[in-house]
Coordinates of C-alpha atoms and ligand atoms in Angstrom, one line a residue:
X1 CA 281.9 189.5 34.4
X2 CA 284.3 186.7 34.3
X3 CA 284.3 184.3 37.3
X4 CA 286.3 180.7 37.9
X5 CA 284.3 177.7 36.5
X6 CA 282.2 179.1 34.1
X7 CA 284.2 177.8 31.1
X8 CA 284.2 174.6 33.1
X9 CA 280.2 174.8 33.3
X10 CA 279.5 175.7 29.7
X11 CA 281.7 172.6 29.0
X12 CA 279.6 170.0 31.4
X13 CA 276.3 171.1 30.0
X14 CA 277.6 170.2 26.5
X15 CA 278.8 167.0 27.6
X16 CA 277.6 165.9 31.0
X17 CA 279.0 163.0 31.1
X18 CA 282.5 164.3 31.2
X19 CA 281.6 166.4 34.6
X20 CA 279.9 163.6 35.9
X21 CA 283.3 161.8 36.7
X22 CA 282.2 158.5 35.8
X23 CA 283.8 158.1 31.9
X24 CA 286.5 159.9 29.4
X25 CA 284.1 160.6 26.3
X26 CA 284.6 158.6 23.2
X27 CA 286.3 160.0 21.0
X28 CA 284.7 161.2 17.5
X29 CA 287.3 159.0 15.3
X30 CA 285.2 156.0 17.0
X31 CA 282.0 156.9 15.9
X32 CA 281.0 154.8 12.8
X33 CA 277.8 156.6 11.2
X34 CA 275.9 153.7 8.8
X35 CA 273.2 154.2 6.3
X36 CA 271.8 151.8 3.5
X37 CA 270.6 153.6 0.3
X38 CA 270.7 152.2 -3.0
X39 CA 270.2 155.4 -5.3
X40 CA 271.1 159.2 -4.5
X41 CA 267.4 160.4 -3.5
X42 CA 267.0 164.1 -2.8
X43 CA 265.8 162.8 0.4
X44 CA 269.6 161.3 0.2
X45 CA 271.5 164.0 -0.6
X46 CA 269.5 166.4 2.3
X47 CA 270.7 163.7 4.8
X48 CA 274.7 164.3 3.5
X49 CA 274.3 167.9 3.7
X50 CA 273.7 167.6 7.1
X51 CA 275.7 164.8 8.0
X52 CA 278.8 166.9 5.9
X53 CA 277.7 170.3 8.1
X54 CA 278.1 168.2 11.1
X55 CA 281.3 166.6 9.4
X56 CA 279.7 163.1 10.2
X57 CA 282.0 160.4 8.3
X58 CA 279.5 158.5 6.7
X59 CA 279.2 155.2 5.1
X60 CA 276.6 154.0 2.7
X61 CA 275.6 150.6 2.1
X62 CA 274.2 149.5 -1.4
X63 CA 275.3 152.4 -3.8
X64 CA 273.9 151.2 -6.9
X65 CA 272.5 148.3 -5.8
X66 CA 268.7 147.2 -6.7
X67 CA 265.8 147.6 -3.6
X68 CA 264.3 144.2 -2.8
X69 CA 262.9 145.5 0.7
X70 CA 259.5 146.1 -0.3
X71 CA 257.6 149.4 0.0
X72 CA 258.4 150.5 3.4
X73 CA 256.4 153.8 2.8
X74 CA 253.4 151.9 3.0
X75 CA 253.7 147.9 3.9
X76 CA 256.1 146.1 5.5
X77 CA 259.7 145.7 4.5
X78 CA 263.6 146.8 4.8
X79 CA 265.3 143.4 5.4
X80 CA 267.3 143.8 2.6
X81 CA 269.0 146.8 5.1
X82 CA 269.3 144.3 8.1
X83 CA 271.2 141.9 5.9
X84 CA 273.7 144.5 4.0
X85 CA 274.7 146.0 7.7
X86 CA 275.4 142.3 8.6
X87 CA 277.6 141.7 5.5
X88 CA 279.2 144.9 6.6
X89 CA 279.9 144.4 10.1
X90 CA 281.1 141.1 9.7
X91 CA 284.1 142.4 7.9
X92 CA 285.1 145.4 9.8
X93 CA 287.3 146.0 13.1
X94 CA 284.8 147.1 15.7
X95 CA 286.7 147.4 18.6
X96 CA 286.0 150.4 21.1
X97 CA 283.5 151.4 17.9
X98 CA 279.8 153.0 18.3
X99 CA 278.1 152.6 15.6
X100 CA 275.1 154.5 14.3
X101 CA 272.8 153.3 12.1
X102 CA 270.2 155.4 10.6
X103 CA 267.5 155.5 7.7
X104 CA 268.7 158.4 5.0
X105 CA 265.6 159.1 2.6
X106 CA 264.0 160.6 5.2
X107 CA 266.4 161.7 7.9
X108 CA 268.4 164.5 9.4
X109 CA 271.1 165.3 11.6
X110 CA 270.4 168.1 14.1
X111 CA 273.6 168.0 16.3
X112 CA 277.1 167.0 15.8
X113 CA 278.7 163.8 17.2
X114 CA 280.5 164.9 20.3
X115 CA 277.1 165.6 21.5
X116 CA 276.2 162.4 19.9
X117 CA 278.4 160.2 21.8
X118 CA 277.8 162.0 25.0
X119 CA 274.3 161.8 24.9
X120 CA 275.1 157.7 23.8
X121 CA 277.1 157.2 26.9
X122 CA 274.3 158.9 29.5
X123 CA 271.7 156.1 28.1
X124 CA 274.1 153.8 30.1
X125 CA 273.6 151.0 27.6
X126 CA 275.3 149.0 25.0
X127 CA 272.4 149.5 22.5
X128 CA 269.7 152.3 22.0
X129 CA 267.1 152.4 19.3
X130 CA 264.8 154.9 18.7
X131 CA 261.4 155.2 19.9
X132 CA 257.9 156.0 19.0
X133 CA 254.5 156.2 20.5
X134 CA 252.5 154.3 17.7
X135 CA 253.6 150.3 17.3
X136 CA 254.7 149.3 14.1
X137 CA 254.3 146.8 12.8
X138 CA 252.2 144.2 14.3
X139 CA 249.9 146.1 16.9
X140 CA 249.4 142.8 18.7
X141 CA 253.0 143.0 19.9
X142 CA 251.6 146.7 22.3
X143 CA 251.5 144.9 25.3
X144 CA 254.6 142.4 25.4
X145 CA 256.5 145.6 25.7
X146 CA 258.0 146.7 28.8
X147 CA 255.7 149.6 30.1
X148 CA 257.0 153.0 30.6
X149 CA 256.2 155.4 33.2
X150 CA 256.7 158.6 30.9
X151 CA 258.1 158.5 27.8
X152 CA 257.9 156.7 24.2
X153 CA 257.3 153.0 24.4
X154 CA 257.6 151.4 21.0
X155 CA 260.7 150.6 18.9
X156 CA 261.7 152.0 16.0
X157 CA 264.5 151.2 13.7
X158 CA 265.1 154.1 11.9
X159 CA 267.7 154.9 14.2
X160 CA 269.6 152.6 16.1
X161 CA 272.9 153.6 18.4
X162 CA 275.4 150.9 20.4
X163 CA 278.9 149.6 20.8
X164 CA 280.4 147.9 17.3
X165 CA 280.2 144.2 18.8
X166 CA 276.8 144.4 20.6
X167 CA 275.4 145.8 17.2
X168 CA 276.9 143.2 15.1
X169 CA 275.8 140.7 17.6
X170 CA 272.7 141.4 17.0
X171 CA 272.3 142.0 13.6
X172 CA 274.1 138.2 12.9
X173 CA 271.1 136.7 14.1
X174 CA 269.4 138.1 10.9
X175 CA 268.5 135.0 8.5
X176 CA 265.2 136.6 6.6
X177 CA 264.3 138.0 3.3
X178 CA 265.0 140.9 2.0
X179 CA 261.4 141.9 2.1
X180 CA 261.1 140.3 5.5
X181 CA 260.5 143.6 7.7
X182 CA 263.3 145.3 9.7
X183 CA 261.6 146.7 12.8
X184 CA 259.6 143.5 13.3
X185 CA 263.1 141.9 13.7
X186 CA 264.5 143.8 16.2
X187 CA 261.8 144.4 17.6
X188 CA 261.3 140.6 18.4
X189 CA 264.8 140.6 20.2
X190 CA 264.1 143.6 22.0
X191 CA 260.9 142.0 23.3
X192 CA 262.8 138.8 24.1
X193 CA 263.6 139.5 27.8
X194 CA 266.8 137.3 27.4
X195 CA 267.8 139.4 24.7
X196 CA 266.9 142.3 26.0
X197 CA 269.4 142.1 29.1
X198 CA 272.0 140.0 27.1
X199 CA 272.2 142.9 24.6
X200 CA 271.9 145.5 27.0
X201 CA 269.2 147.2 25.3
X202 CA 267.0 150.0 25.5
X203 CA 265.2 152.9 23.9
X204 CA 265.5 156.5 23.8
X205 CA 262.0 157.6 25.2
X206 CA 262.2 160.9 25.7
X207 CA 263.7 161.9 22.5
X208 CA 267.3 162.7 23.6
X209 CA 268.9 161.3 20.8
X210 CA 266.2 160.4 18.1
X211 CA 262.8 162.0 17.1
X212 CA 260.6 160.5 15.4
X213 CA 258.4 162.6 13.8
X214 CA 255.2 160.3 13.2
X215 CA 252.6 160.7 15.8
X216 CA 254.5 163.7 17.6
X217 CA 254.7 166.4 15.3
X218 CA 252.4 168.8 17.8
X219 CA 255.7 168.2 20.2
X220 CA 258.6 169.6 18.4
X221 CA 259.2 172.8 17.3
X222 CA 262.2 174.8 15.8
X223 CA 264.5 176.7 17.7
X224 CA 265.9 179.3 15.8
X225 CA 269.7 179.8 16.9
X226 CA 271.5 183.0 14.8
X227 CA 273.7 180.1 12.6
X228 CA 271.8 177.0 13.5
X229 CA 268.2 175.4 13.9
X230 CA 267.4 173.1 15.6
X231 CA 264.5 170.5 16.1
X232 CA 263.8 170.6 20.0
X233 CA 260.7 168.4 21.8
X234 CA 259.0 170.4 23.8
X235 CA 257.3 167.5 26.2
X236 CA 260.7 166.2 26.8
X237 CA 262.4 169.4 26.8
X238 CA 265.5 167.6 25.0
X239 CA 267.0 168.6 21.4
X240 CA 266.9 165.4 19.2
X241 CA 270.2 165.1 17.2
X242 CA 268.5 162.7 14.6
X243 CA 265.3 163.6 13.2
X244 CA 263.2 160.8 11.3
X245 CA 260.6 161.7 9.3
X246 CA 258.7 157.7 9.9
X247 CA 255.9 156.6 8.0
X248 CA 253.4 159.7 7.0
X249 CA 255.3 162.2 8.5
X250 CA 257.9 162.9 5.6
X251 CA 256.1 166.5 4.7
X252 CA 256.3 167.5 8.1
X253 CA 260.3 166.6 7.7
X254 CA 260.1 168.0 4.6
X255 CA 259.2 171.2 6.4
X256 CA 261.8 170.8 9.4
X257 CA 264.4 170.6 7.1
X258 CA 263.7 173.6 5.3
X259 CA 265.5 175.1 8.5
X260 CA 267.6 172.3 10.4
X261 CA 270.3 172.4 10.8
X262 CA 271.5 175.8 8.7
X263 CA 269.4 175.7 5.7
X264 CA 267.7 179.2 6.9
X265 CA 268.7 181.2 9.6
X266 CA 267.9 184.6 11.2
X267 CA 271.3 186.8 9.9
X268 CA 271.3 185.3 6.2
X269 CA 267.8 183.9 5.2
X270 CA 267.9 180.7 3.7
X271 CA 271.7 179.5 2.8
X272 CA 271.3 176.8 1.0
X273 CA 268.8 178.1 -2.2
X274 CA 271.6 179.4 -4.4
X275 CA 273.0 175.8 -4.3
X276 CA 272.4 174.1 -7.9
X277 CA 271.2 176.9 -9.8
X278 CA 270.2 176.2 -13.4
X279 CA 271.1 179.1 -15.3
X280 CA 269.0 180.1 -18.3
X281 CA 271.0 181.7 -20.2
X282 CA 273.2 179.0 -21.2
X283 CA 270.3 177.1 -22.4
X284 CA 269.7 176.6 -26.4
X285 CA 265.7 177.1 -25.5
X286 CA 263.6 177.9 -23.4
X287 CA 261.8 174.9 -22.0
X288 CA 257.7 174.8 -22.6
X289 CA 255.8 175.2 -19.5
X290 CA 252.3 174.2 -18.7
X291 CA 250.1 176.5 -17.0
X292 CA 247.7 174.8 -15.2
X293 CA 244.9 178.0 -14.0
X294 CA 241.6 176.8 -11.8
X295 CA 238.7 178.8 -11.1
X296 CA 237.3 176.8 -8.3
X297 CA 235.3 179.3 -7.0
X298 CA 233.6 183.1 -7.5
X299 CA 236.8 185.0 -8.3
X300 CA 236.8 188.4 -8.0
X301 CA 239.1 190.7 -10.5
X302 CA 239.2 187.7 -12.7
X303 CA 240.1 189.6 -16.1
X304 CA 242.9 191.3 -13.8
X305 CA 244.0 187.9 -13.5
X306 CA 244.3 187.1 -16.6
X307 CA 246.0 190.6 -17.3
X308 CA 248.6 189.5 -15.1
X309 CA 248.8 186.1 -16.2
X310 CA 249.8 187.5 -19.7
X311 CA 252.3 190.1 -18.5
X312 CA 254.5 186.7 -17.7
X313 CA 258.3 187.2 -19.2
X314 CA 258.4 183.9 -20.9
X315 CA 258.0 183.1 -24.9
X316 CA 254.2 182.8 -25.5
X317 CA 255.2 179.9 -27.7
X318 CA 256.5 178.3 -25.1
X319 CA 253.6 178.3 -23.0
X320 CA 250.4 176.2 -23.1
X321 CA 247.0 177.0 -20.9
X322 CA 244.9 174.6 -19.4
X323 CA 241.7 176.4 -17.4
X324 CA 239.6 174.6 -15.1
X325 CA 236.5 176.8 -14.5
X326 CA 233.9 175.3 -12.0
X327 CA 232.1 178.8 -12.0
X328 CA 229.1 179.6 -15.0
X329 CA 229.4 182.9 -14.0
X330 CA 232.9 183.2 -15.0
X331 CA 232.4 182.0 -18.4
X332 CA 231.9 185.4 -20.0
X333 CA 235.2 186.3 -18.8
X334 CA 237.0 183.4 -20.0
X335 CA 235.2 183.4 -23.5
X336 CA 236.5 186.5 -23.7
X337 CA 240.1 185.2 -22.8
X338 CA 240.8 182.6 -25.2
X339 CA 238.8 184.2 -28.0
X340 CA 241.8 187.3 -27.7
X341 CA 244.8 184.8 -26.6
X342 CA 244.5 181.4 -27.9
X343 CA 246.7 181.6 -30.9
X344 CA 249.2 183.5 -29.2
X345 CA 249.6 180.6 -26.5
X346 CA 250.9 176.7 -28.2
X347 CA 247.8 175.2 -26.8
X348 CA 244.8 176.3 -24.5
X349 CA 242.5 174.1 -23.3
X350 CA 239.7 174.5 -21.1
X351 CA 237.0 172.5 -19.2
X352 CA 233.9 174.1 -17.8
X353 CA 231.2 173.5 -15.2
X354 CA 229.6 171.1 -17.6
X355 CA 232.0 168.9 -17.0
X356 CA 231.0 168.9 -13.7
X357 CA 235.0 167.5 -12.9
X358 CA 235.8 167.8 -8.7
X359 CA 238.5 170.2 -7.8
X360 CA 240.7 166.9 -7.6
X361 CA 240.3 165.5 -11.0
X362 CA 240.6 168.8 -12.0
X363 CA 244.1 169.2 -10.6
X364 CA 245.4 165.6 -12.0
X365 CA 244.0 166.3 -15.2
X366 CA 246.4 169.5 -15.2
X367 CA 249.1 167.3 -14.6
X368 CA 248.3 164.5 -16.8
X369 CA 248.4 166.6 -19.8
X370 CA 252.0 167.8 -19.2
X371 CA 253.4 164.1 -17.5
X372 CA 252.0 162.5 -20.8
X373 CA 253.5 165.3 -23.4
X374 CA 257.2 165.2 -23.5
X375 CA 258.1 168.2 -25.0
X376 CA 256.0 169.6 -21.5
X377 CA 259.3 171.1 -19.3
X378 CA 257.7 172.1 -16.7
X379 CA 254.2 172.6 -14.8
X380 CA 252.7 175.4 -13.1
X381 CA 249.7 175.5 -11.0
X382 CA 247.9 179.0 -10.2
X383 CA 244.7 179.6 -8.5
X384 CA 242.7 182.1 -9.7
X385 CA 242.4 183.6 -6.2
X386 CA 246.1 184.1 -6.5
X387 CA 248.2 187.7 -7.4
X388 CA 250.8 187.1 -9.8
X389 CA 253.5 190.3 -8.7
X390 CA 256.0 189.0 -10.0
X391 CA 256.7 188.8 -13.8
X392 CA 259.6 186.8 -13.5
X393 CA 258.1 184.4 -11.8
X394 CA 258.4 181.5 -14.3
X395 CA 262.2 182.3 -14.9
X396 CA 262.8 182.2 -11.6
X397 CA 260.8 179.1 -10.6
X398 CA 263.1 177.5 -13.4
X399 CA 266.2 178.9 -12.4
X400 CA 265.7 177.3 -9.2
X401 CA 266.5 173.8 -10.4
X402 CA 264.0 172.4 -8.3
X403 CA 261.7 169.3 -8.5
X404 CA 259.0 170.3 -6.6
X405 CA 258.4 173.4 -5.4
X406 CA 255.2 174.3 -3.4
X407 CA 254.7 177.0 -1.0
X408 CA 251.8 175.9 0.8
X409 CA 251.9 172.3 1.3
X410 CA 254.6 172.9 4.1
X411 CA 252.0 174.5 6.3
X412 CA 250.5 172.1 8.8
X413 CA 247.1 171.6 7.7
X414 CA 246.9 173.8 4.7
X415 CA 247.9 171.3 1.9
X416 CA 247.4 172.6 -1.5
X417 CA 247.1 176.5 -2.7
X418 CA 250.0 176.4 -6.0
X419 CA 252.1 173.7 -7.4
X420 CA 255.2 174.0 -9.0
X421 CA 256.7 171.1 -10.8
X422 CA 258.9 169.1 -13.3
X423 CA 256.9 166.3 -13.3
X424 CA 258.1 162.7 -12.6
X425 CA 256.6 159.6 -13.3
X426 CA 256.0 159.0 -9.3
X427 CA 253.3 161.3 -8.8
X428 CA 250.0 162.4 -9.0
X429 CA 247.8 164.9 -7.0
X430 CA 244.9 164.1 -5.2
X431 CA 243.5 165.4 -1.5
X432 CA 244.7 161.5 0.0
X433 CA 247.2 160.1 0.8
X434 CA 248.4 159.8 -2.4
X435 CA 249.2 163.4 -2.0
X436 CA 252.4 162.2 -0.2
X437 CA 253.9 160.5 -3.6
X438 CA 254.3 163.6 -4.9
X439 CA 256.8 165.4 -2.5
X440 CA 258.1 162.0 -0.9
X441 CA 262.0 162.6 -0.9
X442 CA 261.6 165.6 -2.8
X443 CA 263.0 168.9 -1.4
X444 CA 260.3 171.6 -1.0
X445 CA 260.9 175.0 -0.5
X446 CA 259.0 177.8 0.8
X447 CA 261.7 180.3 0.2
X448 CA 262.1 179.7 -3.5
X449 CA 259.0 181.5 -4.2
X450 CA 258.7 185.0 -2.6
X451 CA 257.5 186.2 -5.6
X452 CA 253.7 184.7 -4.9
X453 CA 251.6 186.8 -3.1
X454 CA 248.5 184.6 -2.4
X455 CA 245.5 185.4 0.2
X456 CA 246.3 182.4 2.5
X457 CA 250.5 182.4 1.4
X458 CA 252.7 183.6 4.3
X459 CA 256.6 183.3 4.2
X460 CA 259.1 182.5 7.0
X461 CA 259.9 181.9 9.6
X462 CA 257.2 180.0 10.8
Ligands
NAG501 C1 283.6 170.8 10.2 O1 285.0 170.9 9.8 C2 285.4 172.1 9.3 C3 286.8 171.9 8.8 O2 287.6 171.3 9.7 C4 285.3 173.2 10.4 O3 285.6 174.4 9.9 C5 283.8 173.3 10.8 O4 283.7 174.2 11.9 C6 283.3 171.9 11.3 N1 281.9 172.0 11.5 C7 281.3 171.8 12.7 C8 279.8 171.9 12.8 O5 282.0 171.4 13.6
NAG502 C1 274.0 147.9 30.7 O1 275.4 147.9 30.9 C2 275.9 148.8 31.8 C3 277.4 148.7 31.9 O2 277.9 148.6 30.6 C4 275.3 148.6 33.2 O3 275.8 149.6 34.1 C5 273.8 148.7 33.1 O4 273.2 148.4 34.3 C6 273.4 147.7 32.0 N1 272.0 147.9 31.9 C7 271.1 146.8 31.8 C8 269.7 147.2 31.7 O5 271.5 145.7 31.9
NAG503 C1 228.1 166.6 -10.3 O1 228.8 165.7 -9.5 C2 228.3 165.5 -8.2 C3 229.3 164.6 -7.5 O2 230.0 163.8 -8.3 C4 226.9 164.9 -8.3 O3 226.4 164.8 -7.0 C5 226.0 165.9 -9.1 O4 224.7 165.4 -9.2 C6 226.6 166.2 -10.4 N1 225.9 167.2 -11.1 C7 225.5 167.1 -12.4 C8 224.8 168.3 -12.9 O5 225.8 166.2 -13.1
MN504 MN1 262.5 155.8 7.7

């Protein structure tokens, strides 16, 4: 049934602020969207692909450019972003202009801008950063902050919101290094109480506008829409429109953005994994893959492992074996296994329990051997626990066009089952935090490999 008002209605909740009487909304063409990135990441190029589903206008500061900010992964850093958003806002007509400015490595958009700007407006303030519930960077700052009744209390300047001027206000008091740390900078105005009310500033604490993820990934979860998904925060109850995967949560927004904001949905699956395909047949050779196999542990049906390890679709030439087996009783078996297959493989290697090597040394070694061969394509890394059903697996994999692909390490607490890799220079495996070189950036993809059936493996949706 139809009744008066209710288009009115559906148009307030989407933007309040309009049916609150108080202001018109700003319109989208004032909404300046600001991002530094000096090279085209995949961690870059998943931030455009939302910001183009969004149809965010975006522009990028220091294309090409060489990174002088430091490692902000790990240490301090990220001037060298302060001081190129200076350069650029000294030069450009802000007038009536909002500016956002947001981190793009590891970053997403989650709603459009008219919700954006209407969500801006409601803080009531000229300029809104993000906020987070851990202090970064220098803890002894915790208690010079204003306290907060409910809600996030530190600053975080992975996203920042306000009106053209007030922004570049703020940003022209910047006079550091490059590698002089970003947050600590704003964060010292913000804490300056002069500043603070000059400015107009505040933070979003409850997460309407920015979510970062550090720290609070147990309070958002997806909300799968039948064309969209979004990221909501389920202590708030509000539905972030930028999510920022800060400081050693970029697996967890690894995982988000496997989904947010169309990359899978409920009617088609995942949309996004035919993009980029490499396809196989135009290739002069097939490229040589390494097939890294542990036995970490008693395996049962291990020669019907092996059996299906063989029945692979892939030029044996191409293919090299290295076996870690930590299990003497599995010996016999394997014995058996290269006596029959070595020369039909280009190389197979294997070290035993005498090595006595731990599960983790194990692994890098895997990968050592291909990162250190160049003719080595690709890497492949198979439990012996694990049913290959699939023999097209390895085609597939490739076909994918895929730096890292890994369908367990999206899974909360369940980091490492098989590994699928080109291998860059960047990375190496280990159970530590280490672990996080590896997929930094990278896109991971749990839908790119249906074709492994493991024990623990589940598929989408979570
Ligand atoms: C973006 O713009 C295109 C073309 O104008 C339009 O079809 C599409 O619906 C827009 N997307 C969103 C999410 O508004
Ligand atoms: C910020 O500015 C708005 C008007 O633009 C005002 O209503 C609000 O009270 C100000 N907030 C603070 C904390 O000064
Ligand atoms: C194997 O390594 C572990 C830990 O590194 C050590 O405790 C153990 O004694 C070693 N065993 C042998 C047989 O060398
Ligand atoms: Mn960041």
């Amino acid at each position: 049934m139809e009744y008066p008002g209710r288009s009115l209605l559906v148009a307030c909740l989407l933007a309040s602020s309009v049916c609150s009487g108080s202001l018109p909304p700003i319109p989208k063409e004032n909404l300046l969207v600001v991002t530094v990135a000096t090279g085209e990441t995949d961690g870059f190029q998943r931030f455009m692909q939302s910001a183009n589903y969004f149809n965010y206008t975006v522009k990028v500061l220091g294309l090409g450019s060489d990174w002088r900010g430091g490692d902000v992964g790990t240490s301090i850093g990220g001037g060298q972003k302060v001081r190129l958003l200076k350069e650029a806002l000294e030069v450009l007509d802000l007038k009536d202009m909002v500016v956002l400015v947001v981190d793009s490595y590891d970053l997403i958009f989650s709603g459009g801008p008219e919700e954006l700007l209407s969500k801006f407006q409601q803080t009531n303030h000229r300029v809104v950063f993000a906020a987070e519930g851990l202090v970064w960077p220098d803890k002894r700052l915790a208690e010079k902050y204003p306290s907060v009744r409910s809600g996030k209390r530190f600053l975080n300047s992975g996203g920042i919101m306000g009106y053209g001027t007030s922004i570049k206000e703020m940003v022209g008091q910047w006079n550091l290094h490059d590698n002089d740390d970003d947050q600590l900078f704003y964060t010292k105005i913000y804490l300056d109480f002069q500043q603070r009310e000059g400015l107009n500033m505040t933070l979003d604490h409850k997460c309407q506008i920015f979510q970062n993820l550090n720290g609070a990934i147990d309070e958002v979860m997806l909300n799968f829409g039948t064309d969209r998904v979004r990221v909501r925060n389920a202590v708030y109850d509000s539905l972030p429109v930028v999510v920022h995967g800060n400081r050693k949560s970029k697996i967890y927004l690894n995982y988000l953005a496997n989904y947010v904001p169309n990359a899978w949905n409920n009617e088609q699956a995942c949309t996004i994994c035919d993009h980029n395909m490499l396809d196989l047949s135009q290739l002069e050779a097939f490229p040589e893959v390494l097939l890294g196999v542990f036995i970490e542990q008693p395996s049962p049906f291990l020669p019907e492992f092996f059996q299906r390890l063989l029945t692979l679709d892939y030029p044996r030439e191409k293919l090299s074996l290295f076996l870690h087996n930590q299990e003497v009783l599995h010996e016999k078996h394997i014995e058996k296994f290269w006596t029959e297959q070595r020369h039909h493989f280009k190389s197979f290697k294997v070290v035993g329990p005498e090595e006595n090597l731990s599960q983790g040394d194990a692994r890098n070694m895997g990968m050592d051997l291909c990162r250190k061969d160049s003719s080595c394509g690709y890497y492949f890394s198979i439990d012996s626990d694990v049913m290959l059903t699939n023999r097209q697996t390895l085609k597939i994999l490739i076909e994918q066009n895929r730096k890292v692909i890994a369908p367990l390490v999206t899974r909360h607490g369940k980091l490492w089952s098989n590994f699928w890799g080109s291998l860059s220079l960047d990375g190496y495996y280990a159970r530590s935090e280490d672990y996080i070189d590896i997929v930094q950036g990278k896109r991971i993809g749990v839908w790119n490999v249906p074709f492994l059936a493991t024990s623990t493996w589940s598929r989408v949706p979570p």
